[in-house]
Coordinates of N, CA and C and ligand atoms in Angstrom, one line a residue:
M1 N 35.9 -4.0 21.5 CA 35.2 -2.7 21.7 C 33.8 -2.8 21.0
E2 N 32.8 -2.2 21.7 CA 31.5 -2.3 21.2 C 31.3 -1.3 20.1
C3 N 30.4 -1.7 19.2 CA 30.0 -0.9 18.0 C 29.5 0.5 18.5
V4 N 30.0 1.5 17.8 CA 29.7 2.9 18.2 C 28.1 3.1 18.0
F5 N 27.5 2.6 17.0 CA 26.1 2.8 16.8 C 25.3 2.1 17.9
C6 N 25.7 0.8 18.3 CA 25.0 0.1 19.3 C 25.1 1.0 20.6
R7 N 26.2 1.6 20.9 CA 26.4 2.4 22.1 C 25.5 3.6 22.0
I8 N 25.4 4.2 20.8 CA 24.5 5.4 20.6 C 23.0 4.9 20.9
L9 N 22.7 3.8 20.3 CA 21.3 3.3 20.4 C 20.9 3.0 21.9
K10 N 21.9 2.5 22.6 CA 21.7 2.2 24.1 C 21.7 3.5 24.9
G11 N 22.0 4.6 24.4 CA 22.0 5.8 25.1 C 23.4 6.1 25.9
E12 N 24.4 5.3 25.5 CA 25.7 5.4 26.2 C 26.5 6.6 25.6
L13 N 26.2 6.9 24.3 CA 26.8 8.0 23.7 C 25.7 8.9 23.1
P14 N 25.9 10.3 23.1 CA 24.9 11.2 22.6 C 24.5 11.1 21.2
K15 N 23.3 11.5 20.8 CA 23.0 11.6 19.4 C 22.0 12.7 19.2
H16 N 21.9 13.3 18.0 CA 20.9 14.3 17.7 C 19.8 13.5 16.9
E17 N 18.8 13.0 17.6 CA 17.8 12.2 17.0 C 16.9 13.0 16.2
V18 N 16.5 12.4 15.0 CA 15.6 13.1 14.1 C 14.2 12.4 14.2
A19 N 14.2 11.1 14.3 CA 13.0 10.3 14.4 C 13.3 8.9 14.9
G20 N 12.4 8.3 15.6 CA 12.5 6.9 16.1 C 11.3 6.1 15.7
R21 N 11.6 4.9 15.2 CA 10.5 4.0 14.8 C 10.7 2.7 15.6
E22 N 9.8 1.7 15.4 CA 9.9 0.5 16.2 C 11.2 -0.2 16.0
R23 N 11.7 -0.3 14.8 CA 12.9 -1.1 14.4 C 14.1 -0.3 14.0
C24 N 14.0 1.0 13.9 CA 15.1 1.9 13.5 C 15.0 3.3 14.0
V25 N 16.2 3.9 13.9 CA 16.3 5.3 14.4 C 17.0 6.1 13.4
A26 N 16.7 7.4 13.3 CA 17.4 8.3 12.4 C 18.0 9.4 13.3
F27 N 19.4 9.6 13.1 CA 20.0 10.7 13.8 C 21.1 11.3 12.9
L28 N 21.4 12.5 13.3 CA 22.4 13.3 12.4 C 23.7 12.7 12.4
D29 N 24.4 12.7 11.2 CA 25.8 12.3 11.1 C 26.6 13.3 11.8
I30 N 27.6 12.9 12.6 CA 28.4 13.8 13.4 C 29.3 14.6 12.4
N31 N 29.6 14.1 11.2 CA 30.4 14.8 10.2 C 29.6 15.0 9.0
P32 N 28.6 16.0 9.0 CA 27.7 16.1 7.8 C 28.4 16.5 6.5
A33 N 28.0 15.8 5.5 CA 28.5 16.2 4.1 C 27.8 17.4 3.7
T34 N 26.5 17.5 4.1 CA 25.7 18.7 3.8 C 24.8 18.9 5.0
R35 N 24.1 20.0 5.1 CA 23.3 20.3 6.3 C 22.1 19.4 6.3
G36 N 21.9 18.6 7.4 CA 20.8 17.7 7.5 C 21.2 16.2 7.2
H37 N 22.5 16.0 6.9 CA 23.0 14.6 6.6 C 22.6 13.7 7.8
T38 N 21.8 12.7 7.5 CA 21.2 11.9 8.5 C 21.5 10.4 8.3
L39 N 21.7 9.7 9.3 CA 21.9 8.2 9.2 C 20.6 7.5 9.7
V40 N 20.1 6.6 8.9 CA 19.0 5.7 9.4 C 19.6 4.4 9.7
V41 N 19.4 4.0 11.0 CA 20.1 2.9 11.6 C 19.1 1.9 12.2
P42 N 19.2 0.6 11.7 CA 18.3 -0.4 12.4 C 18.8 -0.6 13.8
K43 N 17.8 -0.9 14.7 CA 18.1 -1.0 16.1 C 19.0 -2.3 16.4
R44 N 18.7 -3.3 15.6 CA 19.4 -4.6 15.7 C 20.8 -4.5 15.0
H45 N 21.8 -4.9 15.6 CA 23.1 -4.8 15.0 C 23.3 -5.8 13.8
V46 N 23.3 -5.4 12.6 CA 23.7 -6.2 11.5 C 24.7 -5.4 10.7
E47 N 25.5 -6.1 9.9 CA 26.5 -5.5 9.1 C 26.1 -5.2 7.7
R48 N 25.3 -6.2 7.2 CA 25.0 -6.1 5.7 C 23.5 -6.0 5.5
L49 N 23.2 -5.4 4.4 CA 21.8 -5.1 4.0 C 21.0 -6.4 4.0
S50 N 21.6 -7.5 3.5 CA 20.8 -8.8 3.3 C 20.5 -9.4 4.7
E51 N 21.1 -8.9 5.7 CA 20.8 -9.5 7.1 C 19.5 -8.9 7.7
L52 N 19.0 -7.8 7.1 CA 17.8 -7.2 7.6 C 16.6 -8.1 7.4
S53 N 15.7 -8.1 8.3 CA 14.4 -8.8 8.0 C 13.6 -7.9 7.1
E54 N 12.5 -8.5 6.5 CA 11.7 -7.6 5.6 C 11.1 -6.4 6.3
D55 N 10.7 -6.7 7.5 CA 10.1 -5.6 8.3 C 11.1 -4.5 8.6
E56 N 12.3 -4.9 8.9 CA 13.4 -3.9 9.2 C 13.7 -3.1 7.9
A57 N 13.9 -3.9 6.9 CA 14.3 -3.2 5.6 C 13.2 -2.2 5.2
A58 N 12.0 -2.6 5.3 CA 10.9 -1.7 4.9 C 10.9 -0.5 5.8
E59 N 11.1 -0.7 7.1 CA 11.1 0.5 8.0 C 12.2 1.4 7.7
V60 N 13.4 0.9 7.5 CA 14.6 1.7 7.2 C 14.4 2.5 5.9
L61 N 13.9 1.9 4.9 CA 13.7 2.6 3.6 C 12.6 3.6 3.8
R62 N 11.5 3.2 4.5 CA 10.4 4.2 4.7 C 10.9 5.4 5.4
L63 N 11.6 5.2 6.5 CA 12.1 6.3 7.3 C 13.0 7.2 6.5
A64 N 13.9 6.6 5.7 CA 14.8 7.4 4.9 C 14.0 8.3 4.0
G65 N 13.0 7.8 3.4 CA 12.1 8.6 2.5 C 11.5 9.7 3.3
E66 N 11.0 9.5 4.5 CA 10.4 10.5 5.3 C 11.4 11.6 5.7
V67 N 12.6 11.1 6.1 CA 13.7 12.1 6.5 C 14.0 13.0 5.2
A68 N 14.0 12.4 4.1 CA 14.3 13.1 2.9 C 13.2 14.2 2.6
E69 N 12.0 13.8 2.8 CA 10.9 14.8 2.7 C 11.1 16.0 3.6
A70 N 11.5 15.7 4.9 CA 11.7 16.7 5.9 C 12.9 17.6 5.5
C71 N 13.9 17.0 4.9 CA 15.0 17.8 4.4 C 14.6 18.8 3.4
V72 N 13.7 18.4 2.5 CA 13.1 19.3 1.5 C 12.2 20.3 2.1
S73 N 11.3 19.9 2.9 CA 10.3 20.8 3.4 C 10.8 21.8 4.5
R74 N 11.7 21.3 5.3 CA 12.2 22.1 6.5 C 13.5 22.7 6.3
L75 N 14.4 22.1 5.5 CA 15.8 22.7 5.3 C 16.0 23.3 3.9
G76 N 15.0 23.1 3.0 CA 15.1 23.7 1.7 C 16.0 22.9 0.7
A77 N 16.2 21.6 1.0 CA 17.0 20.8 0.0 C 16.2 20.7 -1.3
A78 N 17.0 20.6 -2.4 CA 16.4 20.5 -3.7 C 16.4 19.1 -4.2
G79 N 17.2 18.2 -3.6 CA 17.3 16.8 -3.9 C 17.9 16.1 -2.8
V80 N 18.0 14.8 -2.9 CA 18.5 14.0 -1.8 C 19.3 12.7 -2.4
N81 N 20.4 12.4 -1.8 CA 21.1 11.1 -2.1 C 20.9 10.2 -1.0
F82 N 20.6 8.9 -1.3 CA 20.5 7.8 -0.3 C 21.7 6.9 -0.6
W83 N 22.5 6.5 0.4 CA 23.5 5.5 0.1 C 23.9 4.7 1.3
I84 N 24.3 3.5 0.9 CA 24.8 2.5 1.9 C 26.2 2.1 1.5
N85 N 27.2 2.2 2.4 CA 28.5 1.7 2.2 C 28.5 0.3 2.9
Q86 N 28.8 -0.7 2.1 CA 28.8 -2.1 2.7 C 30.2 -2.7 2.4
G87 N 30.9 -3.0 3.5 CA 32.3 -3.5 3.4 C 33.3 -2.4 3.4
K88 N 34.5 -2.8 3.9 CA 35.6 -1.8 4.1 C 35.9 -1.2 2.7
V89 N 36.0 -2.0 1.7 CA 36.5 -1.6 0.4 C 35.5 -0.6 -0.2
A90 N 34.2 -0.7 0.2 CA 33.2 0.2 -0.2 C 33.1 1.5 0.7
G91 N 34.0 1.6 1.6 CA 34.0 2.8 2.5 C 33.2 2.6 3.8
Q92 N 32.8 1.4 4.1 CA 32.1 1.2 5.4 C 33.1 1.3 6.5
V93 N 32.8 2.3 7.4 CA 33.7 2.5 8.5 C 33.1 2.0 9.8
V94 N 31.8 2.2 9.9 CA 31.1 1.7 11.1 C 30.4 0.4 10.7
P95 N 30.7 -0.7 11.3 CA 30.2 -2.0 10.8 C 28.8 -2.3 11.3
H96 N 28.0 -1.3 11.4 CA 26.6 -1.5 11.8 C 25.8 -0.8 10.6
L97 N 25.1 -1.6 9.9 CA 24.4 -1.1 8.7 C 23.7 0.2 8.9
H98 N 23.9 1.2 8.0 CA 23.2 2.5 8.1 C 23.0 3.0 6.7
L99 N 22.0 3.7 6.6 CA 21.6 4.3 5.3 C 21.9 5.8 5.4
H100 N 22.7 6.4 4.6 CA 23.0 7.8 4.6 C 21.9 8.5 3.8
V101 N 21.3 9.6 4.4 CA 20.4 10.4 3.7 C 21.1 11.8 3.6
V102 N 21.4 12.2 2.4 CA 22.3 13.4 2.2 C 21.5 14.4 1.4
P103 N 21.0 15.4 2.1 CA 20.2 16.4 1.3 C 21.2 17.2 0.4
R104 N 20.7 17.6 -0.8 CA 21.5 18.3 -1.7 C 20.9 19.7 -2.0
Y105 N 21.7 20.7 -2.0 CA 21.2 22.0 -2.2 C 21.7 22.6 -3.5
A106 N 22.8 22.2 -4.0 CA 23.4 22.7 -5.2 C 24.2 21.7 -5.9
E107 N 24.3 21.8 -7.2 CA 25.1 20.8 -8.0 C 26.6 21.0 -7.6
G108 N 27.3 19.9 -7.6 CA 28.7 20.0 -7.4 C 29.2 20.0 -6.0
E109 N 28.2 19.9 -5.0 CA 28.6 19.9 -3.6 C 29.4 18.6 -3.2
I110 N 28.9 17.5 -3.9 CA 29.5 16.2 -3.6 C 29.7 15.6 -5.0
R111 N 30.9 15.0 -5.1 CA 31.1 14.3 -6.4 C 31.4 12.8 -6.1
V112 N 30.6 12.0 -6.7 CA 30.8 10.5 -6.6 C 31.3 10.1 -8.0
E113 N 32.5 9.7 -8.1 CA 33.0 9.4 -9.5 C 33.0 7.9 -9.7
M114 N 32.3 7.5 -10.7 CA 32.2 6.0 -10.9 C 33.0 5.5 -12.1
H115 N 33.5 6.4 -12.9 CA 34.3 6.0 -14.1 C 33.7 4.9 -14.9
Q116 N 32.5 5.0 -15.3 CA 31.8 3.9 -16.0 C 32.3 3.9 -17.4
K117 N 32.3 2.6 -18.0 CA 32.7 2.5 -19.4 C 31.8 1.5 -20.0
Q118 N 31.6 1.6 -21.3 CA 30.7 0.7 -21.9 C 31.4 -0.7 -22.0
A119 N 30.6 -1.8 -21.7 CA 31.1 -3.2 -21.7 C 30.6 -3.9 -23.0
E120 N 31.4 -5.0 -23.3 CA 30.9 -5.8 -24.4 C 29.7 -6.6 -24.0
Q121 N 28.8 -6.9 -25.0 CA 27.6 -7.7 -24.7 C 28.0 -9.1 -24.1
G122 N 29.0 -9.7 -24.6 CA 29.4 -11.0 -24.1 C 29.8 -10.9 -22.6
E123 N 30.5 -9.9 -22.2 CA 30.9 -9.8 -20.8 C 29.7 -9.5 -20.0
L124 N 28.8 -8.6 -20.5 CA 27.6 -8.4 -19.7 C 26.8 -9.6 -19.5
E125 N 26.7 -10.5 -20.5 CA 25.9 -11.7 -20.3 C 26.6 -12.7 -19.4
R126 N 27.9 -12.8 -19.4 CA 28.7 -13.7 -18.5 C 28.4 -13.2 -17.0
V127 N 28.4 -11.9 -16.8 CA 28.2 -11.4 -15.4 C 26.8 -11.6 -15.0
A128 N 25.9 -11.4 -15.9 CA 24.4 -11.6 -15.5 C 24.2 -13.1 -15.2
Q129 N 24.8 -14.0 -16.0 CA 24.6 -15.4 -15.7 C 25.2 -15.8 -14.4
E130 N 26.3 -15.3 -14.0 CA 27.0 -15.6 -12.7 C 26.1 -15.0 -11.6
L131 N 25.6 -13.9 -11.8 CA 24.7 -13.3 -10.7 C 23.4 -14.0 -10.6
R132 N 22.8 -14.5 -11.7 CA 21.6 -15.2 -11.7 C 21.8 -16.5 -10.8
K133 N 23.0 -17.1 -11.0 CA 23.3 -18.4 -10.2 C 23.3 -18.0 -8.7
G134 N 23.8 -16.9 -8.3 CA 23.8 -16.5 -6.9 C 22.5 -16.1 -6.4
L135 N 21.5 -15.9 -7.3 CA 20.2 -15.4 -6.9 C 19.1 -16.5 -7.0
E136 N 19.5 -17.7 -7.4 CA 18.5 -18.8 -7.6 C 17.9 -19.2 -6.3
Ligands
5GP1 P1 30.3 4.7 6.7 O1 31.6 5.2 6.1 O2 30.5 3.6 7.7 O3 29.2 4.5 5.8 O4 29.8 6.0 7.6 C1 29.9 6.1 9.0 C2 29.4 7.5 9.3 O5 29.1 7.5 10.7 C3 30.3 8.6 8.9 O6 29.7 9.5 8.0 C4 30.6 9.3 10.2 O7 30.7 10.7 10.2 C5 29.5 8.8 11.1 N1 29.8 8.7 12.5 C6 30.9 8.0 13.0 N2 30.9 8.1 14.4 C7 29.8 8.7 14.7 C8 29.2 9.1 16.0 O8 29.7 8.8 17.1 N3 28.0 9.7 16.0 C9 27.4 10.0 14.8 N4 26.2 10.7 14.9 N5 27.9 9.7 13.6 C10 29.1 9.1 13.6
ZN2 ZN1 26.0 -2.1 16.3

């Protein structure tokens, strides 16, 4: 079965478009967390952030910032969350990379619970070392 966002981008399924750019499109999420919840979607089907070209990544991020400004100026948002779910375990349901732009109007509308705890210095250094190897 074809990806739902590819079908939307081809015009096979409807969308409420907010803006279109050369390499990406912004349209409203069909199940908005708040009024104006928008998805910024690269036109090329990729699943992960690292698969975007520099030009695509720049355009997606730029458009997300512009949508956020419109949420503030036109919808009266007081702040905005930007987020990407990557991988099933992280909550990615549609396997076509997308950046959520979620305007915020009041505190407590959405709760993202991270349960952070202080870590030991040794553990932090082991993790940093491991990641540095992956980024060489
Ligand atoms: P994910 O959990 O993959 O980060 O988010 C997928 C998002 O896509 C969800 O917030 C969901 O509401 C939205 N979505 C799923 N199907 C459609 C659709 O057909 N049209 C639109 N506009 N949004 C969709
Ligand atoms: Zn797709």
